[in-house]
mmCIF file of C-alpha atoms (C1' of nucleotides) in Angstrom:
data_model
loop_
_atom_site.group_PDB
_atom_site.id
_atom_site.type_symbol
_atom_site.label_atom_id
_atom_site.label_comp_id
_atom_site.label_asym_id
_atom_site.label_seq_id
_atom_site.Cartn_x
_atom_site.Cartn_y
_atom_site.Cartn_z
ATOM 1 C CA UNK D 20 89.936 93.698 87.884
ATOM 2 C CA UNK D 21 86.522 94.686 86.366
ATOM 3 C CA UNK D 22 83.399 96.469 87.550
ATOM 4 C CA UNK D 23 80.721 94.121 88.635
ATOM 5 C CA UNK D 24 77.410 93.039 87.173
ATOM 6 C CA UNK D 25 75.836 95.259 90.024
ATOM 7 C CA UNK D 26 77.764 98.237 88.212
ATOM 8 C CA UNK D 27 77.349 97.316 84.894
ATOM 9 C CA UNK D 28 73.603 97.671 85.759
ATOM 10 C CA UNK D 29 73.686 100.947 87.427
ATOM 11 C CA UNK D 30 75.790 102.685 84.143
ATOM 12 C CA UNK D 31 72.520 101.033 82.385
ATOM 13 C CA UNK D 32 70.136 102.368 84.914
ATOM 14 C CA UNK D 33 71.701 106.325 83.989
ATOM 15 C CA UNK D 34 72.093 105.394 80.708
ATOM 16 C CA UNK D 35 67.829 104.738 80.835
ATOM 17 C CA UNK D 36 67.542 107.973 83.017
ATOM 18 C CA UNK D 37 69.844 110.379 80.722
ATOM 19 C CA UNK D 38 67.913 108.848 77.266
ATOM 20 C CA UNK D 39 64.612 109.504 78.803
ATOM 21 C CA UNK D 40 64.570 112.968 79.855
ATOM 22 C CA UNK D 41 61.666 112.441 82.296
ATOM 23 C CA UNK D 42 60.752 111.251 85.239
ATOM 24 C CA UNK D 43 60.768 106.929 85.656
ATOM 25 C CA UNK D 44 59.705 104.600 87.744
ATOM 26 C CA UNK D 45 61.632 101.237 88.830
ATOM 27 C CA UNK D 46 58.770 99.366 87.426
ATOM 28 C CA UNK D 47 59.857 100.654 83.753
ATOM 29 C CA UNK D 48 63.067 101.323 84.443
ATOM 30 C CA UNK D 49 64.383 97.680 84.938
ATOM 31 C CA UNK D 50 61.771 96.245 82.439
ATOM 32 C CA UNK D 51 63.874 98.719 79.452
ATOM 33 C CA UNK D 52 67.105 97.261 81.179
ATOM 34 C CA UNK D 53 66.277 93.550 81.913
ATOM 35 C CA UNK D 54 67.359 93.641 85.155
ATOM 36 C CA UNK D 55 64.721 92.387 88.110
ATOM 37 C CA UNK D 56 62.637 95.214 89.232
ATOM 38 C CA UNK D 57 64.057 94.703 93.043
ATOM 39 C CA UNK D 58 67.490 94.495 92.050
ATOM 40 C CA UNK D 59 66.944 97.693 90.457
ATOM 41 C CA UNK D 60 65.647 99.106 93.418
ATOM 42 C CA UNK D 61 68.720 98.130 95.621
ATOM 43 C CA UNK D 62 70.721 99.851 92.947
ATOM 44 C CA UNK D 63 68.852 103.391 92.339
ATOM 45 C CA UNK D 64 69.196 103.499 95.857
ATOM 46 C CA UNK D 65 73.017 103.490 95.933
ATOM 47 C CA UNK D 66 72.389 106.189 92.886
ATOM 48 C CA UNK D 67 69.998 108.241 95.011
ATOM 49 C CA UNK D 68 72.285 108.288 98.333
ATOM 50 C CA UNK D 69 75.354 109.074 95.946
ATOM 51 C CA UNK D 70 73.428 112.153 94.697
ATOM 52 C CA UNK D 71 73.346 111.260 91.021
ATOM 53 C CA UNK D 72 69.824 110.372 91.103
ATOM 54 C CA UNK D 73 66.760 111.989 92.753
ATOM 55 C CA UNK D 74 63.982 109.896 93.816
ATOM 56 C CA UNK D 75 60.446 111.218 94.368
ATOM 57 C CA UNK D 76 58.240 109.540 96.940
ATOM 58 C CA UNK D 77 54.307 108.532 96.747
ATOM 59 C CA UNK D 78 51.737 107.889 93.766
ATOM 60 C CA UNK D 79 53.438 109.452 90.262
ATOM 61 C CA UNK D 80 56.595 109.130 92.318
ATOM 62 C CA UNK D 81 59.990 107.508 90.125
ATOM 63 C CA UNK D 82 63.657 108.309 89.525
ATOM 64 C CA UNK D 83 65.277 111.488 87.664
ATOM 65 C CA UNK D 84 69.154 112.416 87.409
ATOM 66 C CA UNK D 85 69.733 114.865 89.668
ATOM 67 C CA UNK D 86 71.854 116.945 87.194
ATOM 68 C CA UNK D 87 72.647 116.792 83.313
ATOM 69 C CA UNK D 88 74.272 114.008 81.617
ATOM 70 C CA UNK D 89 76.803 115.961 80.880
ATOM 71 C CA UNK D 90 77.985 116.244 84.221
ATOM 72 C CA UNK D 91 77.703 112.520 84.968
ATOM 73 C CA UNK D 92 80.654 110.210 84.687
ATOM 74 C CA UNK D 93 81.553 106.861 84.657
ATOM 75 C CA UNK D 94 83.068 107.079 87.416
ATOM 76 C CA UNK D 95 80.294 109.013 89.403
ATOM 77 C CA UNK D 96 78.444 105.615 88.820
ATOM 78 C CA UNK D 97 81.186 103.192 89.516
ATOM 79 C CA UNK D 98 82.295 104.576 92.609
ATOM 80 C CA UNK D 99 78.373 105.116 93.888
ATOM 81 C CA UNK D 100 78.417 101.429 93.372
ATOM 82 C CA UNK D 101 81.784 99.954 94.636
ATOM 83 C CA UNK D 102 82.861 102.955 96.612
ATOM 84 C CA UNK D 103 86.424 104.473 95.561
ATOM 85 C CA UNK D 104 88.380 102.875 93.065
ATOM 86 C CA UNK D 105 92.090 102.152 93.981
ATOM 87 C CA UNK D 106 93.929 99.394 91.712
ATOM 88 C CA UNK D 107 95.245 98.080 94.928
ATOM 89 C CA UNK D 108 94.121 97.655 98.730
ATOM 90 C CA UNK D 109 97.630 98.667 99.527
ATOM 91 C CA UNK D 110 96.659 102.042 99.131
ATOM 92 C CA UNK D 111 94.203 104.196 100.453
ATOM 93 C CA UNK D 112 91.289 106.402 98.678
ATOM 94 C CA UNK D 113 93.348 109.552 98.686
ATOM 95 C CA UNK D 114 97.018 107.863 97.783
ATOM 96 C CA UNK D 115 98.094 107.184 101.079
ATOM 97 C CA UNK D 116 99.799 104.503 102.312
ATOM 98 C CA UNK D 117 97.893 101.809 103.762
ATOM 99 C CA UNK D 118 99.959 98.674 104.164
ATOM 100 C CA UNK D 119 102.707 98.311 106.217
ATOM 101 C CA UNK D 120 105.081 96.175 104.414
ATOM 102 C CA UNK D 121 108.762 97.742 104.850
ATOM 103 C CA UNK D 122 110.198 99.378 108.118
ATOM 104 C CA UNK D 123 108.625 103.451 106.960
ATOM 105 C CA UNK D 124 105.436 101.272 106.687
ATOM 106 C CA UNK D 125 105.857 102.133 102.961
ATOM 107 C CA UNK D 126 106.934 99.530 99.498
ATOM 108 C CA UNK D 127 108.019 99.720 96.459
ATOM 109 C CA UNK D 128 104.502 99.117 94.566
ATOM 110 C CA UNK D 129 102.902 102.497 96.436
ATOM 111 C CA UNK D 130 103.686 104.844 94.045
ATOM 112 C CA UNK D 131 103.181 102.771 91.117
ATOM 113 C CA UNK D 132 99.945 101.636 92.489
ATOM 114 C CA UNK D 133 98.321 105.235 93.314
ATOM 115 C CA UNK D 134 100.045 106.801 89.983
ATOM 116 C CA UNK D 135 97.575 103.783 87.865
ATOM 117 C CA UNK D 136 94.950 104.211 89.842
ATOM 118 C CA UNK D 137 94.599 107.950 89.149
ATOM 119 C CA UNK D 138 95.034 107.660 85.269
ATOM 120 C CA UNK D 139 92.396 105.262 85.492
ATOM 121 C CA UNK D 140 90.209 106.907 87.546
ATOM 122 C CA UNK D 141 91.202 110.179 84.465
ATOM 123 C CA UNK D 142 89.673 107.573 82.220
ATOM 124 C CA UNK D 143 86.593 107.205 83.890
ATOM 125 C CA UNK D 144 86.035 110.834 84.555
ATOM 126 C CA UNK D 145 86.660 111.750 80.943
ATOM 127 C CA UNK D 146 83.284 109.498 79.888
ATOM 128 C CA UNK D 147 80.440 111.290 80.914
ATOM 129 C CA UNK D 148 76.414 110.237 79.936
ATOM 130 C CA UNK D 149 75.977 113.029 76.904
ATOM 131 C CA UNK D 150 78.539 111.700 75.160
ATOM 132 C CA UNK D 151 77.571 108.132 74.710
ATOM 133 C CA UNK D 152 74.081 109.029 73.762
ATOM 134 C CA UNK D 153 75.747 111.435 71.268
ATOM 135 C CA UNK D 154 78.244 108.623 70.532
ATOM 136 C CA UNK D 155 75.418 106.243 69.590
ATOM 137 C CA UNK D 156 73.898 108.402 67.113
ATOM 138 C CA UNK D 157 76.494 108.060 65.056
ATOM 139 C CA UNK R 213 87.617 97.263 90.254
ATOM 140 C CA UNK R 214 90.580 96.489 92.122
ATOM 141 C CA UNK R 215 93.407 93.592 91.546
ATOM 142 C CA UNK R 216 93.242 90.617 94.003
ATOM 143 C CA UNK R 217 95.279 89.857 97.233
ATOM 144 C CA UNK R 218 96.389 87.422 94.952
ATOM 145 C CA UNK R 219 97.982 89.092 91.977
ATOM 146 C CA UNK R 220 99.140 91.774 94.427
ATOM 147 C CA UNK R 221 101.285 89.103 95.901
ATOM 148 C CA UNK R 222 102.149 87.874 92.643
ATOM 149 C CA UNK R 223 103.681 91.261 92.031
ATOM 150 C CA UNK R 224 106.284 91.513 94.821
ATOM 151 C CA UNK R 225 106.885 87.492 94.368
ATOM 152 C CA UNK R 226 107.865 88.390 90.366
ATOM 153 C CA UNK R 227 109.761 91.707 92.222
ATOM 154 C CA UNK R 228 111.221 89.689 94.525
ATOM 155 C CA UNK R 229 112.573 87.375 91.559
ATOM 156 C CA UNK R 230 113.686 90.821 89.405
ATOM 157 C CA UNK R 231 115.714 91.734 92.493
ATOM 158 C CA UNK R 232 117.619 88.441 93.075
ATOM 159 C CA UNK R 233 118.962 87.770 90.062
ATOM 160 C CA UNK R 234 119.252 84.168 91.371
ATOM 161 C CA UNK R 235 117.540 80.967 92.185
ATOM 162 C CA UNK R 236 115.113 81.280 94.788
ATOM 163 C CA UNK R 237 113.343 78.966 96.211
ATOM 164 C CA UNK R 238 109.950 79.101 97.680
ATOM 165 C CA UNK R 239 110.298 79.600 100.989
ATOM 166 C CA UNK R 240 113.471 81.825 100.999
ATOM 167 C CA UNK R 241 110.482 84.173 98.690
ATOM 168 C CA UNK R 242 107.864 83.419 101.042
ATOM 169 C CA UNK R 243 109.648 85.052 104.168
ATOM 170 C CA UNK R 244 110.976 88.020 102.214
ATOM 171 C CA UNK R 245 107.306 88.956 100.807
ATOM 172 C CA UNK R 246 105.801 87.798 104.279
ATOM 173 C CA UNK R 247 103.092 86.005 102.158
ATOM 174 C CA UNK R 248 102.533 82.039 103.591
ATOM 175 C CA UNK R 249 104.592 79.245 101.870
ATOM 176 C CA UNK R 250 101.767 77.326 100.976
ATOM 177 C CA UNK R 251 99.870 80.319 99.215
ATOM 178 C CA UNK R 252 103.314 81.697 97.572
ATOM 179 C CA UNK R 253 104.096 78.001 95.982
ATOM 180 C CA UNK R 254 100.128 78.328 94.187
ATOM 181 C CA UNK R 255 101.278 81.407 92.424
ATOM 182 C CA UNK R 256 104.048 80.535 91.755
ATOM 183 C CA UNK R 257 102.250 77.792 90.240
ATOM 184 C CA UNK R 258 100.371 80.306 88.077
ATOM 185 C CA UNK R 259 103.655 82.240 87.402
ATOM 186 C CA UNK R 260 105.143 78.827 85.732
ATOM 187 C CA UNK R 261 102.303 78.111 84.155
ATOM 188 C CA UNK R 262 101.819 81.478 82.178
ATOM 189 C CA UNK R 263 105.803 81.507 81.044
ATOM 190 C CA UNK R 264 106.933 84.347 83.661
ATOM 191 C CA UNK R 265 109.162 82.355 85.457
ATOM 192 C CA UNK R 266 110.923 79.296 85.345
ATOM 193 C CA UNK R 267 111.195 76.128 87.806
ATOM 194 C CA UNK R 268 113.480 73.940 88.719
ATOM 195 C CA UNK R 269 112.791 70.883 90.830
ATOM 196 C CA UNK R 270 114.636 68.494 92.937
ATOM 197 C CA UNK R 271 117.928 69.535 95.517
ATOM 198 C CA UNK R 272 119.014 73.229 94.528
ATOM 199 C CA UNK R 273 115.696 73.983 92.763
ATOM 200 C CA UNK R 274 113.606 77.267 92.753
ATOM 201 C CA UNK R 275 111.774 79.919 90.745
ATOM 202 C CA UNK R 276 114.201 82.398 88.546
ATOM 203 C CA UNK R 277 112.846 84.819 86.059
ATOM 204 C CA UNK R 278 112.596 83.442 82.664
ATOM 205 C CA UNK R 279 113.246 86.299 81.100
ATOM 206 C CA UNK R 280 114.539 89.902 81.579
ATOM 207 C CA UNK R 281 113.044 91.920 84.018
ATOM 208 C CA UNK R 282 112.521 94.988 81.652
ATOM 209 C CA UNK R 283 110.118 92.320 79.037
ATOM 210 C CA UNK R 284 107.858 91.484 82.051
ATOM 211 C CA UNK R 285 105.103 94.077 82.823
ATOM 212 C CA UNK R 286 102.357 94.311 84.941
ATOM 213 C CA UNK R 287 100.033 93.383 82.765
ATOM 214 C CA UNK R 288 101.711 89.884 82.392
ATOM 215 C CA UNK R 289 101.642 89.330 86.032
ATOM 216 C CA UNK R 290 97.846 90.060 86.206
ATOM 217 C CA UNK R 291 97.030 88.542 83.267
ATOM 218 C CA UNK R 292 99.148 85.253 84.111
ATOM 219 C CA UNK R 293 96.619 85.043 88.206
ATOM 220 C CA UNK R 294 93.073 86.635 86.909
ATOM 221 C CA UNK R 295 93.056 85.877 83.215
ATOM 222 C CA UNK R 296 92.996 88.477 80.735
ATOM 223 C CA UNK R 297 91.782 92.047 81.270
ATOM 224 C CA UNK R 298 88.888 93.613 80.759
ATOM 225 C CA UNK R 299 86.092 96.145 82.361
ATOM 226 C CA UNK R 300 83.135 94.730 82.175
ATOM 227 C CA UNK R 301 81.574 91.135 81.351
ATOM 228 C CA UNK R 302 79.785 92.049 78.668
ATOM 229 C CA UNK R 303 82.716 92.147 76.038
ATOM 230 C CA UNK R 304 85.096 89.562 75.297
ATOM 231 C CA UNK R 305 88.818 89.606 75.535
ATOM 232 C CA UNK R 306 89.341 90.268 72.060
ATOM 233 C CA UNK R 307 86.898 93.324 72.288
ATOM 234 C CA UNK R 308 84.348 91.458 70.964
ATOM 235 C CA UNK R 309 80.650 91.162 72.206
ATOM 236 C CA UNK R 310 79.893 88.606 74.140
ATOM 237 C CA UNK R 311 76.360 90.136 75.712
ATOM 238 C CA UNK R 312 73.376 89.932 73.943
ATOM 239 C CA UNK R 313 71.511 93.220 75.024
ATOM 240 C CA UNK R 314 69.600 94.598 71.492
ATOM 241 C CA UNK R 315 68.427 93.017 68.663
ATOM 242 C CA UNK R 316 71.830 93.367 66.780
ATOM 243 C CA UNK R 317 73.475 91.648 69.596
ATOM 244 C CA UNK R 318 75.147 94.984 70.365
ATOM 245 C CA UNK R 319 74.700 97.445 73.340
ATOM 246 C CA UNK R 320 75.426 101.255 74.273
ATOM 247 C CA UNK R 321 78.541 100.641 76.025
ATOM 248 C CA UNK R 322 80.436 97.676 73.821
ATOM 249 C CA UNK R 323 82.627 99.862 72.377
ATOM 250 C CA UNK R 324 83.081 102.284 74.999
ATOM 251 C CA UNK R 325 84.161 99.804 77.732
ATOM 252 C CA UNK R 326 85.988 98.114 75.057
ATOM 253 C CA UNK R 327 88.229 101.607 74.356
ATOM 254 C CA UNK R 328 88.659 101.791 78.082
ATOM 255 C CA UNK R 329 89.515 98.235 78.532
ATOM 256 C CA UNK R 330 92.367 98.395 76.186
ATOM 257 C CA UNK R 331 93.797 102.125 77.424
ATOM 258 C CA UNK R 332 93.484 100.423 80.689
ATOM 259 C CA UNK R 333 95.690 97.751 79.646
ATOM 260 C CA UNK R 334 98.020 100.015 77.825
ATOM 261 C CA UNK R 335 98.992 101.214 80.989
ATOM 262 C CA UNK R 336 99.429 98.642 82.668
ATOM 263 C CA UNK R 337 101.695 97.504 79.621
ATOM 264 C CA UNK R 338 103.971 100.300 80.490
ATOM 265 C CA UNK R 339 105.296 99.597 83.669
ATOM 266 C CA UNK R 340 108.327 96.823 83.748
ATOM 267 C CA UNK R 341 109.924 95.401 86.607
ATOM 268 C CA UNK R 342 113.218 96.718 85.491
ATOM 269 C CA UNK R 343 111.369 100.475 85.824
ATOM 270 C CA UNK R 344 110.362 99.637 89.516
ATOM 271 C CA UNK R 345 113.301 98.463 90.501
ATOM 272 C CA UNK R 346 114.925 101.345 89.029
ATOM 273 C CA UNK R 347 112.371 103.862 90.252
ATOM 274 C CA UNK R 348 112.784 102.554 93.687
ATOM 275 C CA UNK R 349 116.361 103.804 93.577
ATOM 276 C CA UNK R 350 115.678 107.512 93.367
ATOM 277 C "C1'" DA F 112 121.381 53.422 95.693
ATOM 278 C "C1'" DT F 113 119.786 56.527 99.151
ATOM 279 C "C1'" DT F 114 118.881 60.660 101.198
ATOM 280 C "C1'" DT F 115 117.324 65.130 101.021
ATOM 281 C "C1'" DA F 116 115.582 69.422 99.504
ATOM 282 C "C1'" DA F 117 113.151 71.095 96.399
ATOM 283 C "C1'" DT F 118 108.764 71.560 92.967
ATOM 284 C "C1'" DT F 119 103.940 69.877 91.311
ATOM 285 C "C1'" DA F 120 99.242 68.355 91.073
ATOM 286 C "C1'" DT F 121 95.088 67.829 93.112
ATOM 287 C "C1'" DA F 122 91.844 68.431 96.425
ATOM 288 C "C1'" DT F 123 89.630 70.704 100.052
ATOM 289 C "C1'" DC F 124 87.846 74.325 103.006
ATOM 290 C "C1'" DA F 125 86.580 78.721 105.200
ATOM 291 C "C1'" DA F 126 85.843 83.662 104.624
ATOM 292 C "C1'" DT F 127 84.371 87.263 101.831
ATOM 293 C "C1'" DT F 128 82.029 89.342 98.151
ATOM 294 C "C1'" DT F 129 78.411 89.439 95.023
ATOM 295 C "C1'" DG F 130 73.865 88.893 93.251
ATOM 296 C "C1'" DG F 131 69.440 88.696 94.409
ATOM 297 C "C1'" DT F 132 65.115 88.481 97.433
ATOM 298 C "C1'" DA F 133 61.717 89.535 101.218
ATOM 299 C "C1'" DT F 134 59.167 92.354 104.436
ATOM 300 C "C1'" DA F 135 57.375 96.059 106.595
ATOM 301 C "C1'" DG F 136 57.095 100.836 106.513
ATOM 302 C "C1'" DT F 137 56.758 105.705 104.550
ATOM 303 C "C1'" DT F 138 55.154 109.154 101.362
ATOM 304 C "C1'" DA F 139 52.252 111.936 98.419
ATOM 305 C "C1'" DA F 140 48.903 112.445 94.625
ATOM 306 C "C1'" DA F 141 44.172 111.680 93.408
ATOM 307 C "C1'" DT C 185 41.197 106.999 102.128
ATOM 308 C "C1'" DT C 186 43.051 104.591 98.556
ATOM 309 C "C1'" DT C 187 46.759 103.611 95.704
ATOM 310 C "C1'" DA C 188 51.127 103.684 93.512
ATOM 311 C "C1'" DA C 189 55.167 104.737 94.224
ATOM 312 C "C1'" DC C 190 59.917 104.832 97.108
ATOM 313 C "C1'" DT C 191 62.959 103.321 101.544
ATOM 314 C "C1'" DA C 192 65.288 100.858 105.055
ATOM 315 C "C1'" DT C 193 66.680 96.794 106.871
ATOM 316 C "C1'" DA C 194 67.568 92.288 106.856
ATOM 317 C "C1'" DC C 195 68.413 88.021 104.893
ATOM 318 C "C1'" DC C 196 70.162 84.269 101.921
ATOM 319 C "C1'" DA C 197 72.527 81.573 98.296
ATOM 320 C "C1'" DA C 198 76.077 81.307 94.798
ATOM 321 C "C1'" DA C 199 80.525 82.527 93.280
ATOM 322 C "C1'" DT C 200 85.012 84.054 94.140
ATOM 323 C "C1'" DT C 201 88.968 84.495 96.882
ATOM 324 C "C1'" DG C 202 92.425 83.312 100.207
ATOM 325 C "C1'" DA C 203 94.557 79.744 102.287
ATOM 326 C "C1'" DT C 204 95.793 74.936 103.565
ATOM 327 C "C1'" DA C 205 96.717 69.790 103.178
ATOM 328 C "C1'" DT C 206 98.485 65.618 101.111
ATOM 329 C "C1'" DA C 207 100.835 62.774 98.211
ATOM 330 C "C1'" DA C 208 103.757 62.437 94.317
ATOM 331 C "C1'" DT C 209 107.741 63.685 91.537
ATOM 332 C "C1'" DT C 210 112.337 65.285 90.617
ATOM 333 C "C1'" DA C 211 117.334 65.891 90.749
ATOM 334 C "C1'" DA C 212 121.622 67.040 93.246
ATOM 335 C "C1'" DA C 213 124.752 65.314 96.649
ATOM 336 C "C1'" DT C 214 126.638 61.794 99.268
#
DNA sequence: ATTTAATTATATCAATTTGGTATAGTTAAA
DNA sequence: TTTAACTATACCAAATTGATATAATTAAAT
């Protein structure tokens, strides 16, 4: 019932990306975040195929959000790492059922389940990258 | 970023429990949430243990509630299999650091995880079992 | 007292997930 | 052509999770 170190790295990762305003390399990238440099690869790579990062091949190559902070969220990151959340695997991605406890192939924890799961996931969309550099200003 | 098999077992045993309004014992429980004997009797285990329900041993013992069904949430019932809530390692329970990124002992995202954390948990203080059982009605 | 039907504590084990590493290959600027 | 980057794939070990086993304890009923 909490992200995972792998995640907690990869906010980290945009969080590096978003302050720097230019393009990185993994090199200096994981150095600024303590995390090992291929560890950080594995992980910008998850960011790059989930289109929040761009990556640029070849000598002077690095990393670079592919949009602005602004438009990043926590849960663009999270769910580029762990895939969808859901609160439980009773339920599928988009709400629907996915257990099939009870004759309908339906129980009394669905609803509950997906309703949680999407004010959470409202949570998590409501944080985006500009404002917690703006929030640490202050 | 999910709750376990686990504690989403624990949530139809306690449901189970709300339902009954009797003494149950463990294997009557175990065939009504189709979850195995053995693994139903560990959280119940966890169930005792954390003051959600009460035990009874010896001839014409069980599990019962040990309290109303509307003061138990779903919060309690994770809390009482996975420990207490909260996003990401790097705070504590309490809200309190417990990383040591920065020379102040403080990160970018203490307080923001934090905030989640606890909205997070606010939620999942809403929802009683007497709500579920009454939502299930409708 | 004895039997019986229950819980409890402890220990163990296998499967899955997570965290991390290694290797060989590809790309593009200089 | 060299070099400094990324990429894809595979692998492995530690931690967590899901599940099981055994022996002990308890209390009602006979």
């Amino acid at each position: 019932m909490h992200i995972t170190q792998e995640t907690d790295y990869a906010v980290r990762i945009v969080y590096c990306l978003a302050k720097s305003e230019a393009r990185r390399d993994a090199r200096g990238i994981s150095e600024e975040m303590c995390v090992t440099l291929r560890f950080s690869l594995k992980i910008l790579g998850k960011l790059v195929q989930s289109g929040i990062v761009a990556s640029y091949k070849g000598n002077k190559g690095g990393y670079e959000l592919s949009r602005s902070p602004k438009d990043i969220t926590l849960k663009d990151v999270i769910t580029a790492v762990e895939g969808e959340y859901k609160l439980s695997r009773c339920i599928g991605a988009d709400g629907a059922g996915e257990c099939n406890r009870g004759a309908s192939g339906c129980c009394a924890f669905q609803k509950i389940f997906t309703d949680i799961s999407s004010n959470i996931n409202k949570q998590l969309e409501g944080v985006n990258f500009a404002d917690i550099i703006q929030n640490e200003k202050t």
